[in-house]
Each structure stands twice: as structure tokens, then as C-alpha cells.
Amino acid sequence: MKFNKNLENIKTYETGKPIELVVREFGIEPKDIIKLASNENPYGTSPKAVAAVSDIVTKMALYPDDSMIKLKNGLSKRFDVENENIIIGSGSDQVIEFLIHAKASSSSKILMNSITFAMYEIYAKHVGANIIKTASQEHDLDEFYALYKEEKPEIIFICTPNNPTGDALDAQKIYDFLKKIDSDTLVVIDGAYMEYAIAKDSSKEIAVKKLIEEFDNVVYLGTFSKAYGLGGMRVGYGVADHNIIKELYKLRPPFNITTLSLEAASVALSDEEFVKKSVTLNLEQMKRYEQFAKEQKIDIINSYTNFITFCLNSNQDSTKISNSLLKKGMIVRDLSSYNMNAIRVTIGTEEQNSRFFELVKQFL
Amino acid sequence: MKFNKNLENIKTYETGKPIELVVREFGIEPKDIIKLASNENPYGTSPKAVAAVSDIVTKMALYPDDSMIKLKNGLSKRFDVENENIIIGSGSDQVIEFLIHAKASSSSKILMNSITFAMYEIYAKHVGANIIKTASQEHDLDEFYALYKEEKPEIIFICTPNNPTGDALDAQKIYDFLKKIDSDTLVVIDGAYMEYAIAKDSSKEIAVKKLIEEFDNVVYLGTFSKAYGLGGMRVGYGVADHNIIKELYKLRPPFNITTLSLEAASVALSDEEFVKKSVTLNLEQMKRYEQFAKEQKIDIINSYTNFITFCLNSNQDSTKISNSLLKKGMIVRDLSSYNMNAIRVTIGTEEQNSRFFELVKQFL
């Protein structure tokens, strides 16, 4: 059977065995496996959200409230915007999907950083769009602007803090950049890790209300998967001028968020204490990683997230080191697929981090 | 800002207030509202699935197992196929989305019944495909074949039992039809309500293994939203030749099913007793609806699902009657948007159905 041409350029995502199962094949007990690979919140989820979901677990037969009124009210209050400025996706991933399907086609260009969140490129390929990447590893907005002038992309993705490198842009620099972009170019500011960035340096904070009031071509993305501790529940959001949201809504499948996910996110959003605790502990533990890197003479990228990227020396091999760690039950992210001789480590709990330091020392 | 041309033909899905909130504005207490509008399982969810989800509610911070190995193993065992024959979607809706995006474009034609599941048309519009509909209200495979010869559609949707009418085709008729269709035309057999149909008449049962072995252009769809009592958790699936599944996988976003949904569906699938109880009680209660319709001299469509469609007389108005019921706290589905003077009622529990009969009598 013939399929659409776009699919020829997409690699089948091979879902192999879960990595935990692979590690168990090395004879490691599940309790001894530590996963610092997916930037999940190591402190779990707000206990209030856990309690709220437990209370409605008998309601799984009932379709979700498709107006998502409770969660939208919470988000509009948080950002001081209207409900019509918000769209909720199955992870911010799905909002990225809506944006690309709404604005791009096989004749479009999409501009993004050389190293950034993989889903921008994956969804761009779904519609067969041309992907334009910067040369610099960190977001260089001068380079972005030069490529914008030269290539005239339909969409520009800016990820701050950036994944998988952890660096973040000053908000003011982003505002200055946006002023130079024409109003028919869609600019996406992905703030998936923003809660962590703000705690470290408030100059990284995007003023979302001001942003969407000033720029009717900009979408801000956020997620409940990181600081809010709901990676498993698939809830993210986009905030933008209502004219953009209205178009994205045309592509939203009904009931795209589960009944339990809506409740979990609504309650997690209101539990500011849990988020504050998570980002505070993260900052404390990050200092240990910085200290460790210094002692071991490893370069790190200054991180504004809940992970840290170790840039290895030429006599070290990120794939070898990751595999050695795997055999000890420690799962981290090898960045060789990004053409970086680096490993990305989620900043875990005190105990998990101590174990990481102890293990990795053997392989450096 | 300009968006893709396809979007011009899509109406923004206006998410108003949840209907429960509307009903409450009539001064009705939440406990007195009965919703027989969304074909949810009135007996809830398998208690085993509820217990299993309760057990892992503290794991919401962890990303789902993206290989979905447990659920896939369960489904492949159920249908006696291989894991590579299965794709899991956020509801079978999402598998429909993958199918249309993989096979259709703005130059494509998609053939479906005049009255059928609304998402086929909605996703077809996302890619700007041309929608070809039969004239007959029930699936008439001779008419489908004539349109197939005439229009040469890329995709044919057959919904059996059909939603929102409830009628079902004999499986043999479907096999005979498929033999006449060329192998580059994708045929989708949507069996969302199949568990209910089989309980009433085994000649409606599609032999899934045989189907996909014999026809490498056919996809069978199933869902956990109906008999399995997981409407709120968004889990459906497609079963097909591995060459089709491989292409669909290219369009699957990672982590498209939540951590709790995977567990809920895996356990619900293994609790055959719950499904059996649900479909048995449904059949018993359906007889009451049939009896009621006979007494009230209302035409019904013989239903193979967990809902029943009342086709009203010309001196009755489906919108008026639905609204009158709404004001009494009884939510049913008015089918006027399908150009039918009919109401669709989910077959509820004994008590809910008694209340429906009592109320609707006042408005007939």
C-alpha cells in the first residue's frame, strides 16, 4: 500500500523494550535502578494532586470535561489572561503539533536551534516542512535573526531554557528579537523548564501576559511534566492571542486530556508549595553537580533546568560512559545522537545524586 | 496571521460550559442529573482496574512506558496476533487521525456512510480531503461499492455497529465486500461497540486475526471507552498488517497514552468478567427500551450497542424533547445535527432507565 510521500522521510520510531527491562537483564533488581534520564520530578507529584486523583479514580468511565473549565480557570488566573488565550494539549508536544499543522506545509520553512527539543523537527517532518537550523549550540538570537531575514520561515522555535543543553536566554533579549519579526511569522517560546529557570535567575522569566498582549504572533508553551511532577499524565498548554488559539482549536481532537489528568493538573497548579519545594531542592542539588564537575575537571553547561549536561573531554566517550552506568543500573541520557560528546543527567534526589557521583567516577 | 487553507473549512469547536453545569442552572442538584448522552459504561470500570490505578497513583511524575509492552501483550493475546500488528491511540480517534494523515491529502477522497461517527469527517477536513457520503442511512455495502468504483477513494470507513444509529453489518457481508476492493485502498472497520454486538448476535463478530491475514489493506479499530468502561482514560487501538502499523507509528507522538491509562486498560482487558457483566446487563436493559418504544409506538433502530435511537414521528421534535428532558436533569443526545428527527439514549442502569421512561413520557 502506498502512503503519503512525507512519511518516506520519517524514521519509524522503534519502541524497543523499556530501558528498565534492559537494565534488569544485567541482573539488577528494580529497586536498584535509578533513572536520571527523562527529567522527571524526583520528588514525585503534589500530594494534594495525588489525593485528588485517588478520590476520582472510580470515575474513569466518564468522558473528560472537554471544556477543561477548571484547569483553564487555573491557568488564566496564573497568567492573568483570559480562558480564550489558552489551549491545553496532551503534553506541550501536542500544542507543537497543532501549531505546525496549522501554519506549516511541505513548502514551509521552520527555524530552530541546532540542538533543541526533538519534537519540533519530528512534527515538522510530519507535514514535510523544511527544517532550518542555526550553527551555534546555544541560542544565538543574532544568528536566528540573520536566518529569519534570509530564509523567511513560517515558524521560529525558541526553547528557553533549552533542552537538552539547559542554557536559557534573558527574557529582554527575546522581547528585543520579537520586535524585529514580522507579524505573519509564528514564534514559539517553549518554557517547559521555566519554573526552574525563574528560581535561579529571575531575568530569565517571560512575562506571559505582556508577551501575548504585545505580540499577536507569539505562543508561549508550558508543561505540567516537569516542576509540576506530572510527566506521566500528559498535560501541557499554549498561551497566545485568541486569534491564534481559535485556529489551533480547530485541530484539537475532542477529549485530548484524560479525566484523571485534568484533575491532577488542576490541583497540581494550585499547590504552589510543592513546586517551590521542588525547584528549591533542585537548585541545592544542582550545586553538588557543579562542585562535582569542578573537582573532576569536566565542563558543564550552566543549567536553568532540572538536568545538567556534562561536556566530556576528547579522551572520554559519552556512549561508553552511559553504557557503563547502565550496567550498574544508572540510566542517564547519552547526547551522541545530538552530535555531542556529552551526557545529560536529571538532577535527582540527594541519595540518587550521591549514587551517580560514586558510579560515574569509576568511568571518567 | 495567515494559517493553512484547510483550516478555513473547519469550524472552531466551541467548548461551552459542561452540560452538567447548564443543567445545574435549572436548579437541579448534581446528584439528580442523569447523563445518557455519551455511551459511557453505566456500570463504571472494572474494580480490578480501579484498584490497579489506585496502586500507582503516586507514579504520576513518571513518563509512561512508551513501548506499551503490557497492554500490547494483552491485546495481541486477545486477538491472537503479533505486537507488530497493533498500534495504541489516545482513543481510537487518534488511530483514525494517524490513518488519515498517513494516507490522505487535499487531493484525496474519503468514503463513509451518510450518518456515522463524526470524527472521520473532522479528521478528513484537517487534511482538506474530499468527503464522499452514501445516501442510505444504514450501511449499504452495494452503495459503498458503487461509490468506490465511481470515486476511487483513498480510504473507506465502515462503522459496525454504527454510531449514532446502532445498526450493525453481518461480518460475512464485510468480508465479501473487502474481496472486491483493490489492495491500495485503505479500509477501516471501526468496531468501537463490537463487544455489545457480539453479545446480541455472533454473526456480527469480525474475526480480527483472519481479517488482517487475508486483507493487507484493512485496519480494525477497537476502544476501551465503551464496554471496558474507560471513556475518561482515552485508550483505543488499531489492528492491521504490520506494514500499515509501521507507517502509522511514524505519526504517533511519543507518550501518547498516560501512565495511569496504560495500567487501567491493561487490567481492564484482563477482567473479562466485568465486560461480560456489562454487556449482559446492557442487553437486559435494552429489552426494556424496546418494550417501551413498542408501547409508545415509537420507531427504534435495532441496536447492537449500549445506546438506542428513537426515530420520532413528524409531530414530535427531537430538539424540543431533548431540551425538555435537559430541564429535568436528563441529558440525552439530540440527533438533529445529523439531520435526523431522533434522539440517541445511552442504555443506563435499571434505575436510570426507569427515570428516563418516566420523564420522556411527559414530552412524547
XYZ file of C-alpha atoms in Angstrom:
728
model
C 0.000 0.000 0.000
C 1.177 3.490 -0.871
C 1.269 6.158 1.824
C 1.834 9.907 1.735
C 5.235 10.990 0.498
C 6.059 12.862 3.733
C 6.228 9.540 5.555
C 9.206 8.437 3.490
C 11.388 10.942 5.346
C 10.240 9.895 8.797
C 12.058 7.109 10.528
C 9.791 4.612 12.249
C 10.126 5.181 15.936
C 11.229 1.760 17.110
C 9.802 1.131 20.514
C 12.052 -1.468 21.973
C 11.944 -2.869 25.446
C 11.620 -0.323 28.239
C 15.119 0.578 29.397
C 14.271 -0.618 32.897
C 13.794 -4.100 31.440
C 17.148 -3.879 29.681
C 18.830 -2.935 32.923
C 17.151 -5.842 34.681
C 18.773 -8.147 32.148
C 22.076 -7.171 33.741
C 20.759 -8.833 36.893
C 19.866 -5.592 38.622
C 16.845 -5.507 40.901
C 14.131 -2.939 40.036
C 14.711 -1.226 43.402
C 18.369 -0.654 42.475
C 17.637 1.028 39.146
C 17.947 4.811 39.158
C 16.615 6.696 36.149
C 18.064 10.152 35.702
C 17.268 10.264 32.004
C 13.847 11.839 31.445
C 13.922 14.950 33.643
C 11.021 13.737 35.712
C 10.433 15.422 39.044
C 12.376 13.234 41.535
C 10.103 14.419 44.346
C 7.067 12.929 42.609
C 3.788 14.798 42.446
C 1.999 17.226 44.718
C 0.432 15.110 47.496
C -2.724 17.189 47.032
C -2.881 16.160 43.371
C -2.303 12.515 44.325
C -5.155 12.708 46.839
C -7.484 14.427 44.353
C -6.863 11.810 41.676
C -7.335 8.989 44.184
C -10.708 10.483 45.023
C -11.983 10.264 41.434
C -10.378 7.025 40.302
C -13.845 5.423 40.187
C -14.859 7.978 37.535
C -12.629 6.584 34.802
C -15.668 5.510 32.762
C -16.780 9.123 32.343
C -15.517 11.210 29.460
C -13.407 14.212 30.466
C -14.948 17.677 30.737
C -13.973 18.792 27.262
C -14.299 22.471 28.137
C -11.494 21.875 30.691
C -13.019 24.761 32.600
C -11.325 24.056 35.936
C -7.818 23.813 34.509
C -8.335 26.754 32.162
C -9.589 28.901 35.019
C -6.480 27.979 36.984
C -4.115 28.798 34.135
C -5.827 32.052 33.197
C -5.596 33.135 36.825
C -1.945 32.135 36.991
C -1.002 34.152 33.909
C -3.636 36.881 34.316
C -5.032 36.200 30.843
C -8.439 35.076 29.553
C -9.531 31.468 29.000
C -9.684 32.236 25.269
C -5.900 32.777 25.359
C -5.269 29.182 26.412
C -5.186 25.803 24.707
C -4.384 22.601 26.562
C -2.553 19.730 24.891
C -1.566 16.169 25.638
C 1.799 17.489 26.780
C 3.052 20.727 25.243
C 4.087 18.306 22.452
C 0.532 18.277 21.195
C 0.366 22.076 21.108
C 3.554 21.991 19.000
C 1.767 19.535 16.703
C -1.264 21.858 16.395
C 0.993 24.839 15.654
C 2.888 23.075 12.898
C -0.240 21.613 11.311
C -1.985 24.985 11.457
C 0.799 27.069 9.991
C 3.201 24.868 8.024
C 3.077 22.641 4.963
C 5.548 20.926 2.652
C 6.506 24.290 1.167
C 7.238 25.854 4.580
C 10.448 26.539 6.433
C 10.753 26.092 10.184
C 13.675 27.691 12.031
C 15.095 26.214 15.214
C 18.314 25.918 17.185
C 20.961 23.398 16.088
C 20.449 21.444 19.295
C 16.991 21.657 20.795
C 13.828 19.739 21.711
C 13.495 16.883 19.206
C 9.727 17.171 18.712
C 9.978 20.415 16.682
C 11.803 18.561 13.950
C 9.678 15.422 14.216
C 6.378 17.298 13.778
C 7.911 19.461 11.035
C 8.675 16.260 9.140
C 5.055 15.121 9.530
C 3.994 17.936 7.204
C 7.144 17.686 5.073
C 8.367 21.184 6.027
C 11.979 22.252 5.515
C 13.961 22.473 8.712
C 16.435 25.345 9.070
C 18.885 25.094 11.963
C 21.332 27.558 13.415
C 25.027 26.670 13.607
C 25.642 27.722 17.200
C 24.969 25.318 20.021
C 23.416 27.882 22.364
C 20.520 30.024 21.131
C 22.159 32.989 19.369
C 19.352 35.404 18.536
C 21.562 37.364 16.113
C 22.028 34.191 14.140
C 18.294 33.471 14.421
C 17.597 36.945 13.032
C 20.051 36.551 10.134
C 18.438 33.226 9.198
C 14.977 34.736 9.572
C 15.890 37.502 7.082
C 17.491 35.057 4.703
C 15.059 32.136 4.846
C 11.697 33.734 5.733
C 10.494 30.813 7.853
C 6.801 30.351 8.690
C 7.632 29.298 12.269
C 10.529 30.010 14.646
C 11.050 27.836 17.719
C 12.894 29.252 20.720
C 13.367 26.877 23.637
C 14.297 28.631 26.883
C 15.667 27.047 28.940
C 16.814 24.823 26.127
C 16.515 21.045 26.197
C 18.861 19.068 26.167
C 21.535 21.670 26.982
C 19.970 23.600 29.885
C 21.027 27.150 28.961
C 18.453 29.967 28.960
C 18.070 33.367 27.326
C 17.401 36.634 29.129
C 13.744 37.490 28.584
C 14.653 41.017 27.482
C 16.740 39.645 24.631
C 13.741 37.627 23.452
C 11.460 40.693 23.556
C 14.021 42.695 21.549
C 14.209 39.888 18.988
C 10.427 39.617 18.686
C 10.141 43.332 17.871
C 12.129 42.697 14.703
C 9.974 39.792 13.461
C 7.045 40.436 11.124
C 3.592 39.649 12.448
C 2.903 36.811 9.986
C 5.799 34.706 11.300
C 4.738 32.482 14.157
C 7.232 32.470 17.032
C 7.010 29.762 19.671
C 8.654 30.335 23.065
C 8.883 26.959 24.765
C 9.219 27.386 28.521
C 8.881 23.746 29.575
C 11.574 24.182 32.244
C 10.814 27.827 33.058
C 9.840 27.209 36.709
C 13.407 26.028 37.361
C 14.945 28.953 35.476
C 12.962 31.582 37.380
C 14.122 30.164 40.704
C 17.752 30.528 39.646
C 17.621 33.855 37.814
C 14.521 35.989 37.517
C 15.845 37.739 34.395
C 15.007 34.545 32.501
C 11.289 34.853 33.300
C 8.994 35.516 30.362
C 6.155 37.898 31.297
C 3.488 35.853 29.555
C 0.622 38.352 29.744
C 2.788 41.177 28.400
C 4.234 38.885 25.759
C 0.915 37.920 24.208
C -0.513 41.420 24.532
C 2.442 42.928 22.745
C 2.941 40.221 20.106
C -0.036 38.665 18.367
C 2.249 36.205 16.544
C 3.814 34.584 19.617
C 2.825 31.449 21.521
C 4.198 30.623 24.968
C 4.347 26.936 25.880
C 4.355 25.437 29.347
C 4.011 21.940 30.770
C 2.949 20.015 33.840
C 5.519 17.301 33.086
C 8.479 18.863 34.889
C 8.258 21.044 38.018
C 4.590 20.112 38.473
C 5.527 16.427 38.634
C 3.042 15.063 36.116
C 5.245 13.599 33.367
C 3.035 10.528 33.170
C -0.226 12.423 32.788
C 0.442 14.321 29.546
C -0.704 17.873 30.138
C 0.844 20.969 28.596
C -0.504 24.286 27.375
C -0.096 27.152 24.967
C -0.860 30.808 25.737
C -1.356 33.264 22.875
C -3.541 35.889 21.271
C -7.077 34.495 20.982
C -6.889 34.564 17.174
C -4.088 32.004 17.257
C -5.806 29.874 19.904
C -9.006 29.845 17.836
C -7.147 28.357 14.870
C -5.336 25.776 16.997
C -8.664 24.731 18.483
C -9.786 23.655 15.017
C -7.122 20.944 15.126
C -7.660 19.836 18.715
C -9.233 16.379 18.967
C -12.072 16.318 21.484
C -11.228 14.759 24.855
C -7.476 15.131 24.321
C -6.793 15.148 28.084
C -7.894 12.290 30.329
C -10.367 12.764 33.182
C -7.678 11.975 35.759
C -5.058 14.181 34.049
C -7.356 17.213 34.141
C -7.910 16.779 37.854
C -4.213 16.121 38.515
C -3.101 19.242 36.641
C -5.768 21.492 38.151
C -4.792 20.546 41.690
C -1.033 20.494 40.979
C -1.321 24.039 39.628
C -2.836 25.247 42.883
C -0.182 23.585 45.046
C 2.478 26.268 44.751
C 4.243 24.970 47.819
C 5.086 21.681 46.128
C 6.540 23.426 43.074
C 8.526 25.783 45.275
C 9.941 22.869 47.249
C 10.817 21.021 44.028
C 12.705 23.915 42.453
C 14.457 24.823 45.717
C 15.712 21.299 46.303
C 16.706 21.135 42.644
C 18.872 24.240 42.988
C 20.535 22.848 46.123
C 21.323 19.557 44.420
C 22.487 21.305 41.247
C 25.240 22.945 43.309
C 26.540 19.473 44.147
C 26.747 18.653 40.433
C 28.579 21.919 39.766
C 31.007 21.153 42.580
C 31.481 17.606 41.353
C 32.178 18.759 37.786
C 34.720 21.255 39.077
C 36.506 18.589 41.105
C 36.523 16.190 38.174
C 37.525 18.925 35.729
C 34.523 18.310 33.472
C 32.920 21.166 31.583
C 29.251 21.706 32.262
C 26.706 23.956 30.609
C 25.289 26.422 33.146
C 21.826 24.917 33.650
C 18.488 26.620 34.344
C 16.587 23.340 34.450
C 16.308 20.114 36.469
C 19.080 18.476 34.480
C 22.722 19.168 33.829
C 24.840 18.481 30.775
C 28.393 17.210 31.178
C 30.512 18.032 28.119
C 33.189 15.357 28.068
C 36.835 15.566 27.066
C 38.001 14.048 23.808
C 39.517 11.110 25.710
C 36.105 10.309 27.214
C 33.245 8.760 25.254
C 29.680 9.636 26.214
C 28.247 6.411 24.782
C 30.761 4.219 26.583
C 30.231 6.016 29.874
C 26.420 5.875 29.550
C 26.565 2.162 28.824
C 28.876 1.513 31.753
C 26.456 3.379 34.007
C 23.539 1.408 32.550
C 25.163 -1.858 33.558
C 25.252 -0.549 37.113
C 21.549 0.347 36.998
C 22.065 4.080 36.453
C 20.157 5.405 33.439
C 21.295 8.779 32.015
C 20.940 10.343 28.572
C 23.813 9.976 26.105
C 23.725 13.024 23.801
C 25.738 11.426 20.997
C 22.606 11.401 18.832
C 22.782 15.222 19.013
C 26.406 15.024 17.831
C 27.580 15.972 21.292
C 30.143 14.047 23.319
C 28.048 14.747 26.394
C 25.714 13.163 28.891
C 22.591 14.746 30.271
C 21.743 13.863 33.850
C 18.462 14.666 35.568
C 19.137 16.234 38.940
C 17.635 13.665 41.268
C 17.194 13.377 44.985
C 20.197 13.750 47.298
C 20.579 9.992 47.502
C 20.240 9.415 43.750
C 22.801 12.104 43.009
C 25.288 10.687 45.518
C 24.969 7.335 43.827
C 25.539 8.952 40.413
C 28.730 10.690 41.608
C 30.019 7.462 43.135
C 29.358 5.439 39.978
C 30.412 7.880 37.291
C 33.776 8.475 38.943
C 34.700 4.904 38.033
C 34.218 5.575 34.325
C 35.585 9.083 33.824
C -1.731 35.937 10.872
C -2.370 33.617 7.940
C -2.928 29.932 8.588
C -3.155 26.917 6.292
C -6.043 26.981 3.835
C -7.509 23.697 5.164
C -8.393 25.441 8.396
C -10.830 27.740 6.630
C -13.203 24.818 6.151
C -13.058 23.684 9.762
C -15.460 25.178 12.218
C -13.892 26.120 15.536
C -15.102 23.620 18.043
C -16.726 25.896 20.603
C -16.284 24.403 24.016
C -19.049 25.908 26.048
C -19.878 25.143 29.619
C -20.072 21.468 30.508
C -23.662 20.346 30.056
C -23.806 19.330 33.716
C -23.251 22.990 34.613
C -26.021 24.051 32.258
C -28.386 21.601 33.873
C -27.426 22.899 37.307
C -28.557 26.348 36.187
C -32.068 24.903 36.059
C -31.721 24.423 39.809
C -31.034 20.716 39.603
C -28.696 19.135 42.127
C -25.664 17.270 40.705
C -26.936 14.033 42.266
C -30.189 14.370 40.305
C -28.517 14.761 36.906
C -28.521 11.656 34.729
C -26.328 11.661 31.634
C -27.346 9.162 28.983
C -25.647 11.069 26.183
C -22.093 9.789 25.728
C -22.485 5.994 25.726
C -20.297 5.635 28.765
C -20.460 2.343 30.638
C -23.124 2.930 33.320
C -21.554 0.215 35.481
C -18.315 2.182 35.698
C -14.965 0.463 35.364
C -13.619 -2.966 36.258
C -12.977 -2.883 40.034
C -9.656 -4.569 39.313
C -8.659 -1.697 37.019
C -9.745 0.824 39.658
C -7.612 -0.940 42.259
C -4.609 -1.172 39.934
C -4.737 2.532 39.099
C -5.143 3.434 42.767
C -1.978 1.459 43.456
C 0.149 3.536 41.059
C -1.371 6.974 41.546
C 1.864 8.090 43.230
C 3.725 7.368 39.972
C 2.171 10.219 38.007
C 5.526 12.004 37.764
C 6.982 9.155 35.703
C 6.663 9.102 31.939
C 4.601 6.232 30.535
C 6.288 3.092 29.222
C 6.317 4.177 25.598
C 6.707 0.600 24.349
C 3.305 -0.100 25.988
C 4.505 -3.662 26.292
C 1.979 -4.808 28.893
C -1.063 -3.520 27.013
C 0.254 -4.698 23.658
C 0.913 -8.159 25.039
C -2.663 -8.245 26.320
C -4.156 -7.145 23.007
C -2.007 -9.455 20.896
C -3.054 -12.356 23.109
C -6.708 -11.340 22.868
C -6.673 -11.222 19.063
C -4.021 -13.918 18.545
C -1.851 -11.539 16.521
C 1.663 -10.155 16.977
C 2.578 -6.949 18.811
C 3.737 -5.535 15.472
C 0.106 -5.731 14.289
C -1.052 -3.283 16.965
C -0.965 0.464 17.458
C -2.454 2.157 20.509
C -4.023 5.602 20.313
C -5.446 8.208 22.634
C -8.868 6.750 21.953
C -9.441 5.028 18.617
C -9.927 8.665 17.480
C -6.181 9.094 17.401
C -5.704 5.986 15.280
C -8.254 7.467 12.833
C -6.138 10.631 12.836
C -2.952 8.643 12.072
C -4.716 6.762 9.251
C -5.979 9.911 7.559
C -2.685 11.752 7.918
C -0.762 8.742 6.601
C -2.925 8.048 3.579
C -4.904 11.151 2.628
C -4.184 14.691 1.465
C -6.115 17.574 -0.045
C -6.403 15.680 -3.319
C -7.848 12.553 -1.669
C -11.353 11.222 -1.395
C -12.631 9.534 1.747
C -15.792 7.413 1.597
C -18.100 6.994 4.582
C -21.726 6.393 5.495
C -24.195 9.295 5.349
C -24.647 9.105 9.103
C -21.692 7.818 11.049
C -19.015 8.647 13.644
C -18.276 12.368 13.321
C -14.502 12.110 13.719
C -13.975 10.557 10.249
C -15.193 13.760 8.645
C -13.445 16.052 11.132
C -10.011 14.484 10.579
C -10.623 14.327 6.823
C -11.132 18.097 6.891
C -7.833 18.548 8.748
C -6.011 17.414 5.619
C -8.522 19.038 3.269
C -9.673 15.713 1.783
C -12.944 15.394 -0.131
C -15.646 13.596 1.769
C -17.896 11.209 -0.159
C -21.009 10.021 1.659
C -23.560 7.354 0.835
C -27.244 8.286 0.547
C -28.648 5.462 2.657
C -28.896 5.849 6.395
C -27.797 2.290 7.217
C -24.520 0.987 5.778
C -25.428 -0.372 2.324
C -22.328 -2.139 1.030
C -23.682 -2.246 -2.532
C -23.890 1.518 -2.451
C -20.415 1.667 -0.876
C -19.117 -0.498 -3.739
C -20.767 1.618 -6.438
C -19.237 4.775 -4.926
C -15.875 3.049 -4.593
C -15.911 2.207 -8.333
C -17.042 5.682 -9.265
C -14.960 7.835 -6.925
C -11.823 5.750 -6.265
C -11.438 6.889 -2.650
C -8.124 6.518 -0.790
C -9.904 5.472 2.416
C -13.253 3.788 3.172
C -14.699 3.930 6.702
C -17.134 1.244 7.815
C -18.511 1.628 11.328
C -20.073 -1.557 12.691
C -22.050 -1.276 14.862
C -22.627 2.217 13.564
C -22.629 5.286 15.802
C -25.032 7.139 16.266
C -27.614 4.736 14.799
C -26.692 1.402 16.435
C -27.198 -0.939 13.469
C -24.518 -3.485 12.543
C -23.468 -5.426 9.467
C -23.022 -9.178 9.244
C -19.291 -9.891 9.263
C -19.613 -12.127 6.192
C -21.010 -9.237 4.161
C -17.986 -7.160 5.115
C -15.559 -9.932 4.070
C -17.369 -10.280 0.727
C -17.132 -6.520 0.212
C -13.427 -6.421 1.075
C -12.646 -9.060 -1.561
C -13.808 -6.620 -4.237
C -11.642 -3.709 -3.044
C -8.182 -3.167 -4.520
C -5.243 -3.525 -2.162
C -4.175 0.143 -2.338
C -7.463 1.378 -0.888
C -7.343 1.553 2.883
C -10.486 0.162 4.539
C -11.144 0.931 8.194
C -13.544 -1.291 10.146
C -14.461 0.582 13.310
C -15.697 -1.831 15.959
C -15.921 0.568 18.909
C -19.163 -1.051 20.104
C -18.347 -4.573 18.915
C -18.377 -6.164 22.393
C -22.074 -5.275 22.680
C -22.866 -6.529 19.162
C -21.239 -9.924 19.717
C -23.306 -10.500 22.848
C -26.506 -9.926 20.885
C -25.645 -11.669 17.617
C -22.415 -13.525 16.981
C -22.767 -13.145 13.196
C -21.722 -9.502 13.684
C -18.327 -10.504 15.091
C -15.316 -9.627 12.963
C -12.631 -12.329 13.100
C -9.777 -9.874 13.543
C -6.868 -12.272 13.019
C -8.394 -13.710 9.825
C -9.300 -10.209 8.651
C -5.785 -8.824 8.796
C -4.206 -12.020 7.477
C -6.485 -12.043 4.458
C -6.518 -8.306 3.757
C -3.329 -6.272 3.996
C -5.269 -3.039 3.341
C -7.665 -3.292 6.275
C -7.450 -1.820 9.778
C -9.708 -2.935 12.618
C -10.363 -0.366 15.347
C -11.364 -1.040 18.929
C -11.662 1.030 22.078
C -11.570 0.845 25.863
C -14.066 3.713 26.116
C -17.265 1.654 25.926
C -17.666 -1.916 27.255
C -14.310 -1.675 29.056
C -15.551 1.360 30.996
C -12.619 3.698 30.384
C -14.161 6.604 28.455
C -12.232 9.083 30.568
C -8.836 7.463 30.035
C -8.506 7.733 26.254
C -7.277 4.378 25.040
C -8.128 2.788 21.695
C -6.270 0.622 19.223
C -5.834 -0.392 15.623
C -5.006 -3.909 14.407
C -3.615 -4.406 10.897
C -0.891 -5.856 8.727
C 2.478 -4.819 10.167
C 3.257 -2.758 7.059
C 0.344 -0.454 7.837
C 1.158 -0.295 11.561
C 4.776 0.613 10.743
C 3.619 3.654 8.738
C 1.129 4.756 11.401
C 3.876 4.531 14.007
C 5.758 7.257 12.133
C 2.948 9.657 13.050
C 2.485 8.538 16.640
C 3.665 11.144 19.163
C 5.751 9.557 21.909
C 3.967 9.052 25.239
C 0.506 9.341 23.649
C -1.092 7.297 26.452
C -0.830 8.329 30.093
C 0.872 6.167 32.723
C -2.438 5.601 34.528
C -4.358 4.927 31.284
C -1.932 2.187 30.257
C -2.370 0.438 33.576
C -6.149 0.914 33.535
C -6.510 -0.542 30.040
C -4.140 -3.463 30.667
C -6.044 -4.556 33.746
C -9.494 -3.821 32.262
C -8.609 -6.038 29.297
C -7.864 -8.944 31.589
C -11.110 -8.581 33.569
C -13.380 -10.429 31.160
C -15.960 -10.930 33.862
C -16.615 -7.199 34.139
C -17.095 -6.823 30.380
C -19.384 -9.843 30.307
C -21.488 -8.419 33.128
C -21.652 -5.026 31.382
C -22.854 -6.401 28.063
C -25.301 -8.827 29.689
C -26.927 -6.120 31.800
C -26.968 -3.883 28.734
C -28.914 -6.476 26.738
C -31.409 -6.937 29.565
C -31.991 -3.210 29.850
C -32.173 -2.788 26.078
C -35.219 -5.063 26.093
C -36.950 -2.565 28.357
C -36.257 0.191 25.815
C -37.616 -1.996 23.018
C -40.735 -2.723 25.050
C -41.160 0.937 25.944
C -40.843 2.008 22.292
C -43.430 -0.575 21.289
C -45.869 0.657 23.930
C -45.314 4.261 22.952
C -45.463 3.431 19.239
C -42.047 4.954 18.551
C -39.801 3.525 15.851
C -36.389 2.400 17.027
C -33.339 1.243 15.104
C -32.420 -2.311 16.102
C -29.345 -1.628 18.220
C -26.174 -3.680 18.650
C -24.611 -1.178 21.044
C -25.096 0.353 24.502
C -27.400 3.040 23.138
C -30.685 3.128 21.311
C -32.009 5.552 18.735
C -35.632 6.664 18.866
C -36.838 7.845 15.451
C -39.600 10.286 16.216
C -42.851 10.972 14.392
C -43.281 14.127 12.351
C -45.441 15.632 15.124
C -42.597 15.193 17.626
C -39.454 17.339 17.643
C -36.184 15.804 18.820
C -34.695 19.152 19.842
C -37.719 20.170 21.854
C -37.920 16.813 23.602
C -34.177 16.798 24.387
C -34.427 20.280 25.839
C -37.445 19.370 27.928
C -35.528 16.385 29.302
C -32.498 18.600 29.974
C -34.568 20.870 32.187
C -35.445 17.813 34.247
C -31.785 16.819 34.598
C -31.877 14.087 31.950
C -29.166 14.513 29.300
C -29.639 12.612 26.015
C -28.304 13.208 22.510
C -30.483 15.096 20.033
C -29.575 13.845 16.541
C -30.935 16.900 14.677
C -27.351 17.872 13.772
C -27.285 14.614 11.748
C -30.497 15.726 10.005
C -32.428 13.101 11.933
C -35.544 13.775 13.961
C -34.278 11.320 16.518
C -32.784 11.069 19.976
C -29.994 8.746 20.973
C -30.151 7.427 24.523
C -27.363 5.550 26.264
C -28.744 2.429 27.905
C -28.080 3.150 31.555
C -28.631 1.262 34.779
C -32.073 -0.087 35.638
C -32.780 2.945 37.798
C -31.555 5.488 35.231
C -33.624 3.879 32.504
C -36.769 3.843 34.653
C -36.289 7.535 35.252
C -35.848 8.140 31.514
C -39.096 6.309 30.679
C -40.964 8.207 33.363
C -39.680 11.587 32.157
C -39.818 11.146 28.400
C -43.456 10.008 28.534
C -44.392 13.533 29.566
C -42.924 15.006 26.376
C -43.844 12.487 23.676
